[in-house]
Tab-separated table of C-alpha atoms in Angstrom:
chain	number	residue	atom	x	y	z
Q	17	MET	CA	0.000	0.000	0.000
Q	18	LYS	CA	3.090	2.197	-0.319
Q	19	ARG	CA	1.704	4.097	-3.272
Q	20	ILE	CA	-1.301	5.660	-1.549
Q	21	PHE	CA	-0.666	5.127	2.150
Q	22	LEU	CA	-0.226	8.683	3.395
Q	23	PHE	CA	-2.861	10.260	1.153
Q	24	VAL	CA	-5.361	7.691	2.377
Q	25	MET	CA	-4.230	7.830	6.007
Q	26	THR	CA	-4.256	11.631	6.014
Q	27	ASN	CA	-7.777	11.480	4.651
Q	28	ILE	CA	-8.835	8.921	7.278
Q	29	ALA	CA	-7.258	10.986	10.055
Q	30	ILE	CA	-9.115	14.103	8.912
Q	31	LEU	CA	-12.408	12.194	8.824
Q	32	ALA	CA	-11.737	10.871	12.330
Q	33	VAL	CA	-11.063	14.380	13.660
Q	34	LEU	CA	-14.192	15.763	11.982
Q	35	SER	CA	-16.260	12.893	13.368
Q	36	VAL	CA	-14.954	13.348	16.913
Q	37	ALA	CA	-15.656	17.076	16.665
Q	38	TRP	CA	-19.208	16.303	15.542
Q	39	PHE	CA	-19.716	13.850	18.386
Q	40	VAL	CA	-18.464	16.373	20.943
Q	41	ILE	CA	-20.610	19.207	19.611
Q	42	SER	CA	-23.759	17.093	19.289
Q	43	SER	CA	-23.260	15.626	22.786
Q	44	PHE	CA	-22.589	19.040	24.323
Q	45	PHE	CA	-25.752	20.540	22.859
Q	46	GLY	CA	-27.733	17.317	23.224
Q	47	LEU	CA	-28.716	17.493	19.585
Q	48	ASP	CA	-28.187	14.964	16.823
Q	49	PRO	CA	-30.063	15.739	13.584
Q	50	MET	CA	-29.147	12.307	12.224
Q	51	GLN	CA	-31.336	10.644	14.853
Q	52	THR	CA	-35.148	10.644	14.689
Q	53	ALA	CA	-37.401	11.344	17.660
Q	54	GLN	CA	-38.066	7.586	17.889
Q	55	GLY	CA	-34.345	6.802	18.176
Q	56	GLY	CA	-33.875	5.643	14.603
Q	57	LEU	CA	-31.640	7.036	11.892
Q	58	ASN	CA	-32.611	9.936	9.668
Q	59	TYR	CA	-31.070	8.523	6.493
Q	60	VAL	CA	-31.505	11.666	4.389
Q	61	THR	CA	-29.754	13.866	6.959
Q	62	LEU	CA	-27.072	11.209	7.416
Q	63	LEU	CA	-26.416	11.105	3.672
Q	64	VAL	CA	-26.117	14.914	3.515
Q	65	PHE	CA	-23.749	14.847	6.497
Q	66	ALA	CA	-21.703	12.029	4.919
Q	67	THR	CA	-21.420	13.897	1.615
Q	68	ILE	CA	-20.297	17.187	3.190
Q	69	PHE	CA	-17.780	15.546	5.504
Q	70	GLY	CA	-16.663	13.012	2.883
Q	71	PHE	CA	-15.812	15.536	0.191
Q	72	GLY	CA	-14.590	18.025	2.790
Q	73	GLY	CA	-12.061	15.514	4.109
Q	74	ALA	CA	-10.887	14.634	0.601
Q	75	PHE	CA	-10.384	18.255	-0.443
Q	76	ILE	CA	-8.558	19.101	2.785
Q	77	SER	CA	-6.212	16.206	1.973
Q	78	LEU	CA	-5.761	17.612	-1.533
Q	79	TRP	CA	-4.995	21.080	-0.189
Q	80	LEU	CA	-2.388	19.626	2.176
Q	81	SER	CA	-0.811	17.354	-0.439
Q	82	LYS	CA	2.010	19.639	-1.589
Q	83	PRO	CA	3.221	20.879	1.829
Q	84	ILE	CA	3.029	17.333	3.207
Q	85	ALA	CA	5.024	16.092	0.202
Q	86	LYS	CA	7.788	18.605	0.799
Q	87	TRP	CA	7.890	17.912	4.532
Q	88	SER	CA	7.814	14.126	4.329
Q	89	THR	CA	10.438	13.725	1.602
Q	90	GLY	CA	12.643	16.639	2.591
Q	91	ALA	CA	12.325	17.826	-1.004
Q	92	LYS	CA	14.230	21.022	-1.717
Q	93	VAL	CA	12.565	23.283	-4.254
Q	94	ILE	CA	14.945	24.692	-6.852
Q	95	SER	CA	14.325	28.438	-6.618
Q	96	GLN	CA	17.576	29.268	-8.384
Q	97	PRO	CA	19.552	26.501	-10.160
Q	98	SER	CA	22.992	26.108	-8.592
Q	99	ASN	CA	24.493	23.896	-11.303
Q	100	SER	CA	23.961	22.739	-14.878
Q	101	ALA	CA	22.006	19.617	-13.814
Q	102	GLU	CA	19.463	21.683	-11.858
Q	103	ALA	CA	19.206	24.192	-14.701
Q	104	TRP	CA	18.514	21.377	-17.172
Q	105	LEU	CA	15.907	19.917	-14.806
Q	106	VAL	CA	14.027	23.198	-14.433
Q	107	ASN	CA	14.230	24.009	-18.145
Q	108	THR	CA	12.970	20.553	-19.127
Q	109	VAL	CA	9.960	20.748	-16.795
Q	110	GLN	CA	9.244	24.276	-18.004
Q	111	ARG	CA	9.291	23.163	-21.642
Q	112	GLN	CA	7.112	20.122	-20.980
Q	113	ALA	CA	4.641	22.131	-18.885
Q	114	ARG	CA	4.301	24.611	-21.733
Q	115	GLN	CA	3.719	21.745	-24.202
Q	116	ALA	CA	1.119	20.216	-21.872
Q	117	GLY	CA	-0.671	23.537	-21.394
Q	118	ILE	CA	-0.238	23.829	-17.621
Q	119	GLY	CA	1.386	26.380	-15.327
Q	120	MET	CA	5.021	25.917	-14.385
Q	121	PRO	CA	5.242	23.440	-11.479
Q	122	GLU	CA	7.677	23.849	-8.639
Q	123	VAL	CA	10.668	21.596	-9.272
Q	124	ALA	CA	12.367	19.868	-6.355
Q	125	ILE	CA	14.978	17.243	-5.546
Q	126	PHE	CA	14.770	14.862	-2.589
Q	127	ASP	CA	17.569	12.743	-1.190
Q	128	SER	CA	17.001	9.024	-1.829
Q	129	PRO	CA	19.203	6.358	-3.433
Q	130	GLU	CA	16.154	4.887	-5.120
Q	131	PRO	CA	15.368	6.233	-8.623
Q	132	ASN	CA	11.944	7.758	-8.172
Q	133	ALA	CA	9.798	10.781	-8.877
Q	134	PHE	CA	6.378	12.125	-8.002
Q	135	ALA	CA	3.960	14.897	-8.859
Q	136	THR	CA	1.377	16.424	-6.570
Q	137	GLY	CA	-0.551	19.622	-5.946
Q	138	ALA	CA	-4.084	20.950	-5.599
Q	139	THR	CA	-4.416	22.290	-9.168
Q	140	LYS	CA	-2.774	22.018	-12.570
Q	141	ASN	CA	-1.267	25.464	-12.092
Q	142	SER	CA	-0.103	24.966	-8.506
Q	143	SER	CA	1.792	21.706	-8.588
Q	144	LEU	CA	5.097	20.129	-7.657
Q	145	VAL	CA	7.379	17.773	-9.580
Q	146	ALA	CA	10.130	16.176	-7.519
Q	147	VAL	CA	12.834	13.692	-8.430
Q	148	SER	CA	15.202	11.711	-6.253
Q	149	THR	CA	18.963	12.010	-6.258
Q	150	GLY	CA	19.040	8.305	-7.131
Q	151	LEU	CA	17.045	8.953	-10.290
Q	152	LEU	CA	19.370	11.745	-11.408
Q	153	GLN	CA	22.450	9.649	-10.700
Q	154	GLY	CA	21.208	6.298	-11.945
Q	155	MET	CA	19.441	7.163	-15.189
Q	156	LYS	CA	20.516	8.698	-18.473
Q	157	GLN	CA	19.355	12.216	-19.275
Q	158	ASP	CA	16.930	10.990	-21.959
Q	159	GLU	CA	15.391	8.594	-19.428
Q	160	VAL	CA	15.058	11.332	-16.814
Q	161	GLU	CA	13.369	13.494	-19.445
Q	162	ALA	CA	10.804	10.738	-20.002
Q	163	VAL	CA	10.192	10.380	-16.263
Q	164	LEU	CA	9.588	14.126	-16.025
Q	165	GLY	CA	7.173	13.876	-18.962
Q	166	HIS	CA	5.313	11.125	-17.123
Q	167	GLU	CA	4.940	13.313	-14.024
Q	168	VAL	CA	3.966	16.428	-15.964
Q	169	SER	CA	1.328	14.308	-17.714
Q	170	HIS	CA	-0.121	13.289	-14.341
Q	171	ILE	CA	-0.609	16.984	-13.614
Q	172	ALA	CA	-1.976	17.824	-17.071
Q	173	ASN	CA	-4.409	14.892	-16.856
Q	174	GLY	CA	-5.780	16.231	-13.569
Q	175	ASP	CA	-5.102	12.948	-11.797
Q	176	MET	CA	-4.754	14.473	-8.326
Q	177	VAL	CA	-8.111	16.263	-8.515
Q	178	THR	CA	-9.825	13.223	-10.039
Q	179	LEU	CA	-8.389	11.058	-7.267
Q	180	THR	CA	-9.786	13.529	-4.735
Q	181	LEU	CA	-13.269	13.340	-6.256
Q	182	ILE	CA	-13.148	9.537	-6.178
Q	183	GLN	CA	-11.927	9.680	-2.580
Q	184	GLY	CA	-14.804	12.031	-1.748
Q	185	VAL	CA	-17.360	9.544	-3.091
Q	186	LEU	CA	-15.694	6.701	-1.188
Q	187	ASN	CA	-15.580	8.810	1.990
Q	188	THR	CA	-19.310	9.434	1.674
Q	189	PHE	CA	-20.018	5.702	1.592
Q	190	VAL	CA	-17.545	5.045	4.423
Q	191	ILE	CA	-19.162	7.640	6.701
Q	192	PHE	CA	-22.691	6.552	5.827
Q	193	LEU	CA	-22.092	2.809	6.245
Q	194	SER	CA	-20.022	3.174	9.422
Q	195	ARG	CA	-22.874	5.009	11.122
Q	196	VAL	CA	-25.565	2.638	9.872
Q	197	ILE	CA	-23.569	-0.361	11.115
Q	198	GLY	CA	-22.664	1.474	14.330
Q	199	HIS	CA	-26.342	2.208	14.936
Q	200	PHE	CA	-27.158	-1.483	14.445
Q	201	ILE	CA	-24.420	-2.527	16.891
Q	202	ASP	CA	-25.597	0.008	19.476
Q	203	ARG	CA	-29.298	-0.853	19.245
Q	204	VAL	CA	-29.375	-4.573	18.408
Q	205	ILE	CA	-26.186	-5.997	19.902
Q	206	LEU	CA	-25.525	-3.667	22.838
Q	207	LYS	CA	-29.271	-3.144	23.504
Q	208	ASN	CA	-28.880	0.597	24.067
Q	209	GLU	CA	-32.297	2.245	23.736
Q	210	GLN	CA	-31.607	5.852	24.759
Q	211	GLY	CA	-29.229	8.051	22.798
Q	212	TYR	CA	-25.914	6.529	21.794
Q	213	GLY	CA	-23.520	4.722	24.106
Q	214	ILE	CA	-19.739	4.524	23.961
Q	215	GLY	CA	-20.086	1.345	21.889
Q	216	TYR	CA	-21.575	3.373	19.045
Q	217	PHE	CA	-18.795	5.960	19.016
Q	218	VAL	CA	-16.037	3.342	19.192
Q	219	SER	CA	-17.717	1.261	16.488
Q	220	VAL	CA	-18.041	4.219	14.129
Q	221	ILE	CA	-14.389	5.255	14.469
Q	222	VAL	CA	-13.117	1.675	14.041
Q	223	LEU	CA	-15.441	1.060	11.092
Q	224	GLN	CA	-14.341	4.292	9.413
Q	225	ILE	CA	-10.735	3.152	9.594
Q	226	ILE	CA	-11.476	-0.381	8.350
Q	227	LEU	CA	-13.815	0.726	5.559
Q	228	GLY	CA	-11.415	3.548	4.657
Q	229	ILE	CA	-8.584	1.088	4.146
Q	230	ALA	CA	-10.865	-1.174	2.120
Q	231	ALA	CA	-11.869	1.803	-0.040
Q	232	SER	CA	-8.201	2.388	-0.828
Q	233	ALA	CA	-8.390	-0.670	-3.123
Q	234	VAL	CA	-10.623	1.391	-5.413
Q	235	VAL	CA	-8.138	4.264	-5.315
Q	236	CYS	CA	-5.372	1.807	-6.233
Q	237	TRP	CA	-7.396	0.541	-9.171
Q	238	PHE	CA	-7.843	4.110	-10.396
Q	239	SER	CA	-4.124	4.790	-9.986
Q	240	ARG	CA	-3.213	1.728	-12.064
Q	241	ARG	CA	-5.471	2.886	-14.895
Q	242	ARG	CA	-4.005	6.394	-14.910
Q	243	GLU	CA	-0.413	5.130	-15.098
Q	244	PHE	CA	-0.930	3.951	-18.669
Q	245	ARG	CA	-2.260	7.375	-19.639
Q	246	ALA	CA	0.646	9.147	-17.931
Q	247	ASP	CA	3.084	6.859	-19.777
Q	248	ALA	CA	1.427	7.807	-23.060
Q	249	GLY	CA	1.710	11.465	-22.103
Q	250	GLY	CA	5.367	11.023	-21.216
Q	251	ALA	CA	5.961	9.394	-24.599
Q	252	LYS	CA	4.292	12.336	-26.320
Q	253	LEU	CA	6.356	14.912	-24.431
Q	254	ALA	CA	9.739	13.139	-24.527
Q	255	GLY	CA	9.386	10.483	-27.213
Q	256	LYS	CA	8.221	6.875	-27.126
Q	257	ARG	CA	11.729	5.419	-27.232
Q	258	LYS	CA	12.823	7.471	-24.236
Q	259	MET	CA	9.723	6.474	-22.247
Q	260	VAL	CA	10.228	2.779	-22.998
Q	261	ASP	CA	13.912	3.023	-22.082
Q	262	ALA	CA	13.047	4.780	-18.797
Q	263	LEU	CA	10.578	2.038	-17.828
Q	264	ALA	CA	13.086	-0.639	-18.805
Q	265	ARG	CA	15.692	1.049	-16.625
Q	266	LEU	CA	13.246	1.126	-13.692
Q	267	GLN	CA	12.514	-2.540	-14.331
Q	268	SER	CA	16.173	-3.309	-13.751
Q	269	TYR	CA	15.886	-1.757	-10.276
Q	270	GLN	CA	12.767	-3.706	-9.362
Q	271	GLY	CA	12.993	-5.968	-6.365
Q	272	GLY	CA	14.567	-3.415	-4.072
Q	273	GLN	CA	12.665	-2.013	-1.114
Q	274	SER	CA	10.876	1.207	-2.033
Q	275	GLN	CA	11.948	4.151	0.074
Q	276	LEU	CA	9.500	6.678	-1.345
Q	277	PRO	CA	7.435	8.020	1.561
Q	278	GLU	CA	4.017	6.484	1.593
Q	279	GLN	CA	1.978	9.595	0.939
Q	280	MET	CA	3.785	10.232	-2.323
Q	281	SER	CA	2.954	6.800	-3.633
Q	282	ALA	CA	-0.126	7.720	-5.627
Q	283	PHE	CA	2.031	9.571	-8.136
Q	284	GLY	CA	5.479	7.998	-7.747
Q	285	ILE	CA	6.742	6.331	-10.896
Q	286	ARG	CA	7.666	2.985	-9.361
Q	287	GLY	CA	5.322	0.281	-8.216
Q	288	GLY	CA	5.607	-1.613	-4.968
Q	289	ALA	CA	5.770	-5.323	-4.228
Q	290	MET	CA	2.291	-5.410	-2.686
Q	291	ALA	CA	-0.704	-7.571	-3.415
Q	292	LYS	CA	-2.237	-6.754	-6.780
Q	293	MET	CA	-5.390	-5.255	-5.300
Q	294	PHE	CA	-3.407	-2.662	-3.344
Q	295	SER	CA	-0.782	-1.993	-6.011
Q	296	THR	CA	-0.994	1.491	-7.467
Q	297	HIS	CA	1.081	0.711	-10.542
Q	298	PRO	CA	0.642	-1.981	-13.204
Q	299	PRO	CA	3.622	-4.295	-13.804
Q	300	LEU	CA	6.365	-2.485	-15.682
Q	301	GLU	CA	6.341	-5.134	-18.395
Q	302	ALA	CA	2.642	-4.381	-19.024
Q	303	ARG	CA	3.376	-0.662	-19.239
Q	304	ILE	CA	6.241	-1.224	-21.666
Q	305	ALA	CA	4.077	-3.491	-23.821
Q	306	ALA	CA	1.278	-0.902	-23.878
Q	307	LEU	CA	3.696	1.734	-25.168
Q	308	GLN	CA	5.235	-0.549	-27.755
Q	309	ASN	CA	1.799	-1.551	-29.054
Q	310	ALA	CA	0.555	2.044	-29.229
Q	311	ALA	CA	0.214	3.566	-32.661
């Protein structure tokens, strides 16, 4: 789950905080609009609540994505290139961003021996492209150019925003189902007939975490689909041969332990050795074949 771990966990944490705040406020004022006068659930109100909190949590995660990325990786933004390699990096991203029709992303380097890269940011015109020192040292310039094209394509394709919308829908279901199941546990299993007991609150929080992790499988599926499109975009920006060579080079590094921080996984270029359902990237051989078979 390396590829989406922090984005998902940040989202789950935000939902947990919002839920606790709601519990505290509703308990303090003795008012819960999601509960009917007869002690049942008001499903319409619950769905509205789930939608607002679900999308709210997802968009807060999106807004925090770039600062969290910088903090967690220790990525240093290149404000003024200090050498020819940094100048080439900035100029290449600038050229590709112009070709892709997006605003110039911030360009950063993070210290890691593993060849890797990621793109993140709340909008197409307020994004970040970061590469590892291992990628710059271990790959040829043409291959690095293709990797940058892949990341710029993620931004141009709006993958971060689309992921957020999908996460918002999933959050809505997670919040709704956790409270329906929690209500059942409180009323039927724990036999609580007045208000909600501690069993309900504990059940809802635990269920949100469990269902949130399960929902990440859908996010992983989405991520796998978008990788093929980003590869095609990278091939368009840098050239098909360069993109194929870059993936082949990454394939030669496969098998090592990924050191890319978990929250960057959704848009890192390498896949992890996780179960297929929770893998955010298709096998590199499948990605190479897709490029080679493209017209």
